[in-house]
Coordinates of C-alpha atoms in Angstrom, one line a residue:
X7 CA 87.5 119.5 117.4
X8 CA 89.6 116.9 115.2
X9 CA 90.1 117.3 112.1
X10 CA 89.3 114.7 110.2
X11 CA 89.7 113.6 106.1
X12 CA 86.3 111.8 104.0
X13 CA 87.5 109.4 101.3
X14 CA 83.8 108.6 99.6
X15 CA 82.3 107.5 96.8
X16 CA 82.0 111.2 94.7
X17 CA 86.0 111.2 95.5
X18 CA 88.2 110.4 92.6
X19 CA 90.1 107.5 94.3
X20 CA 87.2 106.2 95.8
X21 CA 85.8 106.2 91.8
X22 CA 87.9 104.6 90.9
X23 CA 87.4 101.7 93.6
X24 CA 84.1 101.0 91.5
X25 CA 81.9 98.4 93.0
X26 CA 84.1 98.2 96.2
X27 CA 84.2 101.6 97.3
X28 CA 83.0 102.9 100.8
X29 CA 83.0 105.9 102.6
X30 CA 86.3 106.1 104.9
X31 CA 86.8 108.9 107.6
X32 CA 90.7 109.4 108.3
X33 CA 90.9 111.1 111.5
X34 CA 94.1 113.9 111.0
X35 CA 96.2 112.1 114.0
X36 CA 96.1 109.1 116.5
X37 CA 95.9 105.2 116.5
X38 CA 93.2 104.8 114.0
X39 CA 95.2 106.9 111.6
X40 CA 98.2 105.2 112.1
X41 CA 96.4 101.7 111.8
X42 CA 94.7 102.8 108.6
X43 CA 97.8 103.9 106.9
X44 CA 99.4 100.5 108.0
X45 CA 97.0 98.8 106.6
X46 CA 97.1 100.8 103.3
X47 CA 101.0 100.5 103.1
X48 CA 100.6 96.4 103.5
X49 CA 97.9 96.6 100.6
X50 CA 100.3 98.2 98.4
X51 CA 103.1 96.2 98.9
X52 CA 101.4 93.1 98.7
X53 CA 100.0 94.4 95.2
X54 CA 103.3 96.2 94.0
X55 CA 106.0 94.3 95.3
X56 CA 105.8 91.1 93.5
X57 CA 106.1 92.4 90.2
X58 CA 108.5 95.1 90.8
X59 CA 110.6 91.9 91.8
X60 CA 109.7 90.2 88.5
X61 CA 111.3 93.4 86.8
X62 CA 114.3 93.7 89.0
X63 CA 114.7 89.7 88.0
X64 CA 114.1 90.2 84.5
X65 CA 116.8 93.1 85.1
X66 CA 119.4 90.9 86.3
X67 CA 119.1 88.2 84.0
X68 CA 119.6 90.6 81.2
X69 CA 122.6 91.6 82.9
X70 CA 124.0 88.1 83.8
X71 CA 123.3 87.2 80.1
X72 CA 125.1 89.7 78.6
X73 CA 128.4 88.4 80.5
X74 CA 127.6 85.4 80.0
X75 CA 127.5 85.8 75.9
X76 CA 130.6 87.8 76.7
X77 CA 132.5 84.9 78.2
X78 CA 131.2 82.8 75.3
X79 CA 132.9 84.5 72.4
X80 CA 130.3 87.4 72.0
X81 CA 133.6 89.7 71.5
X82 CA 134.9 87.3 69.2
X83 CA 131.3 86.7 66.5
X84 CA 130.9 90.5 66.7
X85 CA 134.4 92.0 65.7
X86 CA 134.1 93.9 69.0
X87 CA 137.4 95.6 70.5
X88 CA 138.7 97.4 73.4
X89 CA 135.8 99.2 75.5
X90 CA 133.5 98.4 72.5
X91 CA 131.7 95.7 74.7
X92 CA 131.6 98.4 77.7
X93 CA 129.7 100.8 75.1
X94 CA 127.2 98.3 73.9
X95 CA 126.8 97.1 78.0
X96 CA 125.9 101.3 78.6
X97 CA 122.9 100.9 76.3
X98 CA 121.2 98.5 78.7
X99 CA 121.1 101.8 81.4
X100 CA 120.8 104.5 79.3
X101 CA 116.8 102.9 79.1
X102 CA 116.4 102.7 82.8
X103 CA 117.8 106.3 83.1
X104 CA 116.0 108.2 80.3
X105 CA 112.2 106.7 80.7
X106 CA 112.9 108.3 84.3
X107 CA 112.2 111.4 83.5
X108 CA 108.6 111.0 81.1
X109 CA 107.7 108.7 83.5
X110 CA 107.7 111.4 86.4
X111 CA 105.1 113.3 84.3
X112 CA 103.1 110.7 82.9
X113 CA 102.4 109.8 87.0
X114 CA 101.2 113.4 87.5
X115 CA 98.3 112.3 84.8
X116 CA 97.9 108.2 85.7
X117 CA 97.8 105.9 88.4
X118 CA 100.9 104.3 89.6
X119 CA 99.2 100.7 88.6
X120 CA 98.5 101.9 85.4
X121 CA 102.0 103.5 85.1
X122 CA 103.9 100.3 86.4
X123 CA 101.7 98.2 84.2
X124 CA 102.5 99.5 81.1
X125 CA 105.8 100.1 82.0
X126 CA 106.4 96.3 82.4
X127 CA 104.7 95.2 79.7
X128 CA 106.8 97.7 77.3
X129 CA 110.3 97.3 78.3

């Protein structure tokens, strides 16, 4: 007999479908499988992609911006010298590194829309 997975209604990611949710039977292996996980990993990226893109924009304007100010006498109006612009350019990563790691936990306890949402709207 195959072995087969319910999604429903009483199921926590089914819940949290509200109105929309229905009862889906994932069969363990095969074609239907492998078409509903397709059509799973399109949904996603169609709702996730476009504004992880926004961020990695916003990302590279910040960068570009920064070398920008620095080729228009940043140095210069702020007294900086030697690797003192390098140091204040490390401060732009040190963000993207350390949220890494409260952000690993906080997905344990919260959706990944809820996690990215507030993520964006915070940095």
């Amino acid at each position: 007999m195959e072995e087969k997975t319910t999604i429903g209604p009483s199921d926590s990611l089914a819940s949290e479908a509200g109105k929309n949710s229905e009862v889906v039977v994932v069969p363990a292996s095969g074609p239907e499988r492998e078409a509903i996980v397709k059509r799973l990993k399109l949904k996603l990226d169609l709702r996730l992609v476009p504004y992880l893109a926004l961020l990695y924009l916003f990302n590279a304007l910040d960068r570009g911006n920064i070398g920008n100010a620095r080729l228009a006498g940043l140095e210069a109006g702020t007294k900086l010298s030697g690797n003192d612009f390098y140091n204040a350019l490390s401060f732009f990563y040190f963000g993207y590194t350390i949220s890494q790691i409260p952000n690993m936990f906080i997905l344990k306890r919260v959706t990944p829309s809820v996690l990215v949402g507030v993520t964006m709207i915070l940095w």
